[in-house]
């Protein structure tokens, strides 16, 4: 594909990992994470119990223990587990706790979607809303919040307990039921109603471009003005999305006729864009042997970088680093100061500036918005 990516997404059935009370086989997860890492990508994980049209992903030991199911015909049909069952709830608690203990902060992980509950792990059983109690949603939020301190978490919808815990969101019907001024159950109206529209400043927004739209969302005749054909870039600018799943882009791919150029541009519009807007060398009074460098970083994207990010300069074989770039929000310019660099022409004539994060791969670092390279070269004259 011609669409750049640094993330892989994995749906995972709980029964492939949890085979008994407090007994887990993590080999498949390690395989997925290693596979992504081998391509210098980070993984997004979502576990599930129920995927319509597929066999159940409920662990067999729970079924053997008497767990009951509700049959449904919607979405192609399936079996929804009894979410009120005490054994199922205990199993979910054990799994989330063990999952966090093993993988929180794993450098191969990008984000974790809470999943597990409802159809596709999307926290709903519509139109059978009574099947999924809010009390269990509250508990799942509590368990995830206790188990994960470093890896960012996301839920499918704005939900009070998850909002209070500072979780991010993922809209899996992106550009289909994302924005509306009149339909209150669409994704962003629910976020607005909850007063959670600023969540993206500290928590990740992502999701999936609605599958029915993926093949023609970037074509010249899209959108058609209907409620369910929404402009991708408008959705991105409104929700401040960092990533968006798009199976079609990688399984089939776009051509010039189906909007390849527009797809590439919309892909680049997601997430962060850090640019150097100005830089200067400042003389230090009373010490002509060193200077301070002031480098202004402008955030031209729609969302932050959600892991620690530092600005790094190298000159004449020496390196300096200043943290806090991840806190520069879109539309903001912040000055970062590097103290006491040699004032020699050998240093100042060739200063290499880059972005550094302990969570990125050396072969796939965070790049500046200007240019495709990983570093920007600056040259300074002797300050007065």
mmCIF file of N, CA and C in Angstrom, residues 43-87:
data_model
loop_
_atom_site.group_PDB
_atom_site.id
_atom_site.type_symbol
_atom_site.label_atom_id
_atom_site.label_comp_id
_atom_site.label_asym_id
_atom_site.label_seq_id
_atom_site.Cartn_x
_atom_site.Cartn_y
_atom_site.Cartn_z
ATOM 1 N N UNK A 43 1.336 -2.039 18.533
ATOM 2 C CA UNK A 43 0.082 -2.784 18.455
ATOM 3 C C UNK A 43 -1.028 -2.115 19.252
ATOM 4 N N UNK A 44 -2.238 -2.205 18.716
ATOM 5 C CA UNK A 44 -3.460 -1.867 19.432
ATOM 6 C C UNK A 44 -4.202 -3.175 19.669
ATOM 7 N N UNK A 45 -4.581 -3.447 20.915
ATOM 8 C CA UNK A 45 -5.227 -4.711 21.251
ATOM 9 C C UNK A 45 -6.654 -4.483 21.738
ATOM 10 N N UNK A 46 -7.540 -5.370 21.302
ATOM 11 C CA UNK A 46 -8.896 -5.406 21.857
ATOM 12 C C UNK A 46 -9.309 -6.859 22.041
ATOM 13 N N UNK A 47 -9.649 -7.214 23.262
ATOM 14 C CA UNK A 47 -10.168 -8.552 23.553
ATOM 15 C C UNK A 47 -11.683 -8.532 23.473
ATOM 16 N N UNK A 48 -12.249 -9.687 23.160
ATOM 17 C CA UNK A 48 -13.705 -9.758 22.999
ATOM 18 C C UNK A 48 -14.221 -11.126 23.427
ATOM 19 N N UNK A 49 -15.519 -11.155 23.719
ATOM 20 C CA UNK A 49 -16.246 -12.380 24.039
ATOM 21 C C UNK A 49 -17.232 -12.760 22.947
ATOM 22 N N UNK A 50 -17.737 -11.750 22.233
ATOM 23 C CA UNK A 50 -18.853 -11.969 21.318
ATOM 24 C C UNK A 50 -18.656 -11.141 20.052
ATOM 25 N N UNK A 51 -18.513 -11.828 18.930
ATOM 26 C CA UNK A 51 -18.404 -11.183 17.625
ATOM 27 C C UNK A 51 -19.521 -11.755 16.757
ATOM 28 N N UNK A 52 -20.528 -10.950 16.413
ATOM 29 C CA UNK A 52 -21.652 -11.472 15.623
ATOM 30 C C UNK A 52 -21.191 -12.240 14.386
ATOM 31 N N UNK A 53 -21.904 -13.330 14.109
ATOM 32 C CA UNK A 53 -21.659 -14.239 12.989
ATOM 33 C C UNK A 53 -20.485 -15.192 13.235
ATOM 34 N N UNK A 54 -19.852 -15.096 14.395
ATOM 35 C CA UNK A 54 -18.739 -15.990 14.701
ATOM 36 C C UNK A 54 -19.054 -16.820 15.944
ATOM 37 N N UNK A 55 -18.326 -17.921 16.092
ATOM 38 C CA UNK A 55 -18.460 -18.729 17.300
ATOM 39 C C UNK A 55 -18.041 -17.901 18.513
ATOM 40 N N UNK A 56 -18.574 -18.248 19.675
ATOM 41 C CA UNK A 56 -18.284 -17.483 20.878
ATOM 42 C C UNK A 56 -16.794 -17.509 21.225
ATOM 43 N N UNK A 57 -16.342 -16.426 21.826
ATOM 44 C CA UNK A 57 -14.966 -16.341 22.326
ATOM 45 C C UNK A 57 -14.917 -16.422 23.853
ATOM 46 N N UNK A 58 -16.004 -16.891 24.445
ATOM 47 C CA UNK A 58 -16.037 -17.094 25.893
ATOM 48 C C UNK A 58 -15.154 -18.290 26.244
ATOM 49 N N UNK A 59 -14.301 -18.170 27.264
ATOM 50 C CA UNK A 59 -13.469 -19.315 27.671
ATOM 51 C C UNK A 59 -14.320 -20.555 27.975
ATOM 52 N N UNK A 60 -13.841 -21.708 27.548
ATOM 53 C CA UNK A 60 -14.614 -22.941 27.667
ATOM 54 C C UNK A 60 -14.887 -23.309 29.121
ATOM 55 N N UNK A 61 -13.966 -22.982 30.018
ATOM 56 C CA UNK A 61 -14.175 -23.383 31.417
ATOM 57 C C UNK A 61 -15.379 -22.662 32.023
ATOM 58 N N UNK A 62 -15.698 -21.470 31.519
ATOM 59 C CA UNK A 62 -16.896 -20.771 31.990
ATOM 60 C C UNK A 62 -18.160 -21.429 31.443
ATOM 61 N N UNK A 63 -18.108 -21.859 30.200
ATOM 62 C CA UNK A 63 -19.246 -22.571 29.612
ATOM 63 C C UNK A 63 -19.475 -23.886 30.344
ATOM 64 N N UNK A 64 -18.383 -24.600 30.606
ATOM 65 C CA UNK A 64 -18.487 -25.863 31.345
ATOM 66 C C UNK A 64 -19.032 -25.635 32.749
ATOM 67 N N UNK A 65 -18.794 -24.434 33.288
ATOM 68 C CA UNK A 65 -19.276 -24.124 34.631
ATOM 69 C C UNK A 65 -20.719 -23.662 34.681
ATOM 70 N N UNK A 66 -21.378 -23.598 33.512
ATOM 71 C CA UNK A 66 -22.805 -23.300 33.501
ATOM 72 C C UNK A 66 -23.188 -21.923 33.000
ATOM 73 N N UNK A 67 -22.268 -21.171 32.430
ATOM 74 C CA UNK A 67 -22.596 -19.853 31.902
ATOM 75 C C UNK A 67 -23.679 -19.958 30.828
ATOM 76 N N UNK A 68 -24.680 -19.125 30.944
ATOM 77 C CA UNK A 68 -25.782 -19.114 29.990
ATOM 78 C C UNK A 68 -25.575 -18.031 28.923
ATOM 79 N N UNK A 69 -26.315 -18.157 27.811
ATOM 80 C CA UNK A 69 -26.193 -17.213 26.696
ATOM 81 C C UNK A 69 -27.576 -16.729 26.268
ATOM 82 N N UNK A 70 -27.592 -15.526 25.705
ATOM 83 C CA UNK A 70 -28.783 -14.981 25.070
ATOM 84 C C UNK A 70 -28.582 -15.024 23.559
ATOM 85 N N UNK A 71 -29.429 -15.721 22.858
ATOM 86 C CA UNK A 71 -29.334 -15.794 21.403
ATOM 87 C C UNK A 71 -29.925 -14.535 20.767
ATOM 88 N N UNK A 72 -29.318 -14.092 19.677
ATOM 89 C CA UNK A 72 -29.843 -12.925 18.966
ATOM 90 C C UNK A 72 -29.699 -13.139 17.463
ATOM 91 N N UNK A 73 -30.508 -12.415 16.712
ATOM 92 C CA UNK A 73 -30.482 -12.516 15.248
ATOM 93 C C UNK A 73 -29.943 -11.254 14.590
ATOM 94 N N UNK A 74 -29.876 -10.161 15.337
ATOM 95 C CA UNK A 74 -29.363 -8.912 14.783
ATOM 96 C C UNK A 74 -27.889 -9.054 14.399
ATOM 97 N N UNK A 75 -27.454 -8.227 13.444
ATOM 98 C CA UNK A 75 -26.049 -8.180 13.015
ATOM 99 C C UNK A 75 -25.551 -9.528 12.480
ATOM 100 N N UNK A 76 -26.466 -10.353 12.013
ATOM 101 C CA UNK A 76 -26.072 -11.652 11.510
ATOM 102 C C UNK A 76 -26.215 -12.774 12.511
ATOM 103 N N UNK A 77 -26.548 -12.436 13.763
ATOM 104 C CA UNK A 77 -26.815 -13.448 14.773
ATOM 105 C C UNK A 77 -25.603 -13.848 15.585
ATOM 106 N N UNK A 78 -25.889 -14.414 16.757
ATOM 107 C CA UNK A 78 -24.824 -14.877 17.631
ATOM 108 C C UNK A 78 -25.347 -15.204 19.011
ATOM 109 N N UNK A 79 -24.408 -15.373 19.939
ATOM 110 C CA UNK A 79 -24.730 -15.706 21.323
ATOM 111 C C UNK A 79 -24.050 -14.699 22.239
ATOM 112 N N UNK A 80 -24.833 -14.009 23.021
ATOM 113 C CA UNK A 80 -24.312 -13.029 23.970
ATOM 114 C C UNK A 80 -24.263 -13.659 25.357
ATOM 115 N N UNK A 81 -23.099 -13.669 25.991
ATOM 116 C CA UNK A 81 -23.018 -14.300 27.317
ATOM 117 C C UNK A 81 -23.826 -13.525 28.350
ATOM 118 N N UNK A 82 -24.203 -14.219 29.389
ATOM 119 C CA UNK A 82 -24.941 -13.603 30.488
ATOM 120 C C UNK A 82 -23.963 -12.746 31.298
ATOM 121 N N UNK A 83 -24.008 -11.438 31.062
ATOM 122 C CA UNK A 83 -23.060 -10.535 31.718
ATOM 123 C C UNK A 83 -23.355 -10.334 33.196
ATOM 124 N N UNK A 84 -24.482 -10.828 33.665
ATOM 125 C CA UNK A 84 -24.798 -10.769 35.090
ATOM 126 C C UNK A 84 -24.171 -11.942 35.858
ATOM 127 N N UNK A 85 -23.638 -12.908 35.147
ATOM 128 C CA UNK A 85 -23.095 -14.111 35.766
ATOM 129 C C UNK A 85 -21.872 -13.779 36.623
ATOM 130 N N UNK A 86 -21.889 -14.197 37.875
ATOM 131 C CA UNK A 86 -20.810 -13.860 38.814
ATOM 132 C C UNK A 86 -19.478 -14.472 38.389
ATOM 133 N N UNK A 87 -19.511 -15.682 37.852
ATOM 134 C CA UNK A 87 -18.262 -16.307 37.422
ATOM 135 C C UNK A 87 -17.645 -15.570 36.229
#
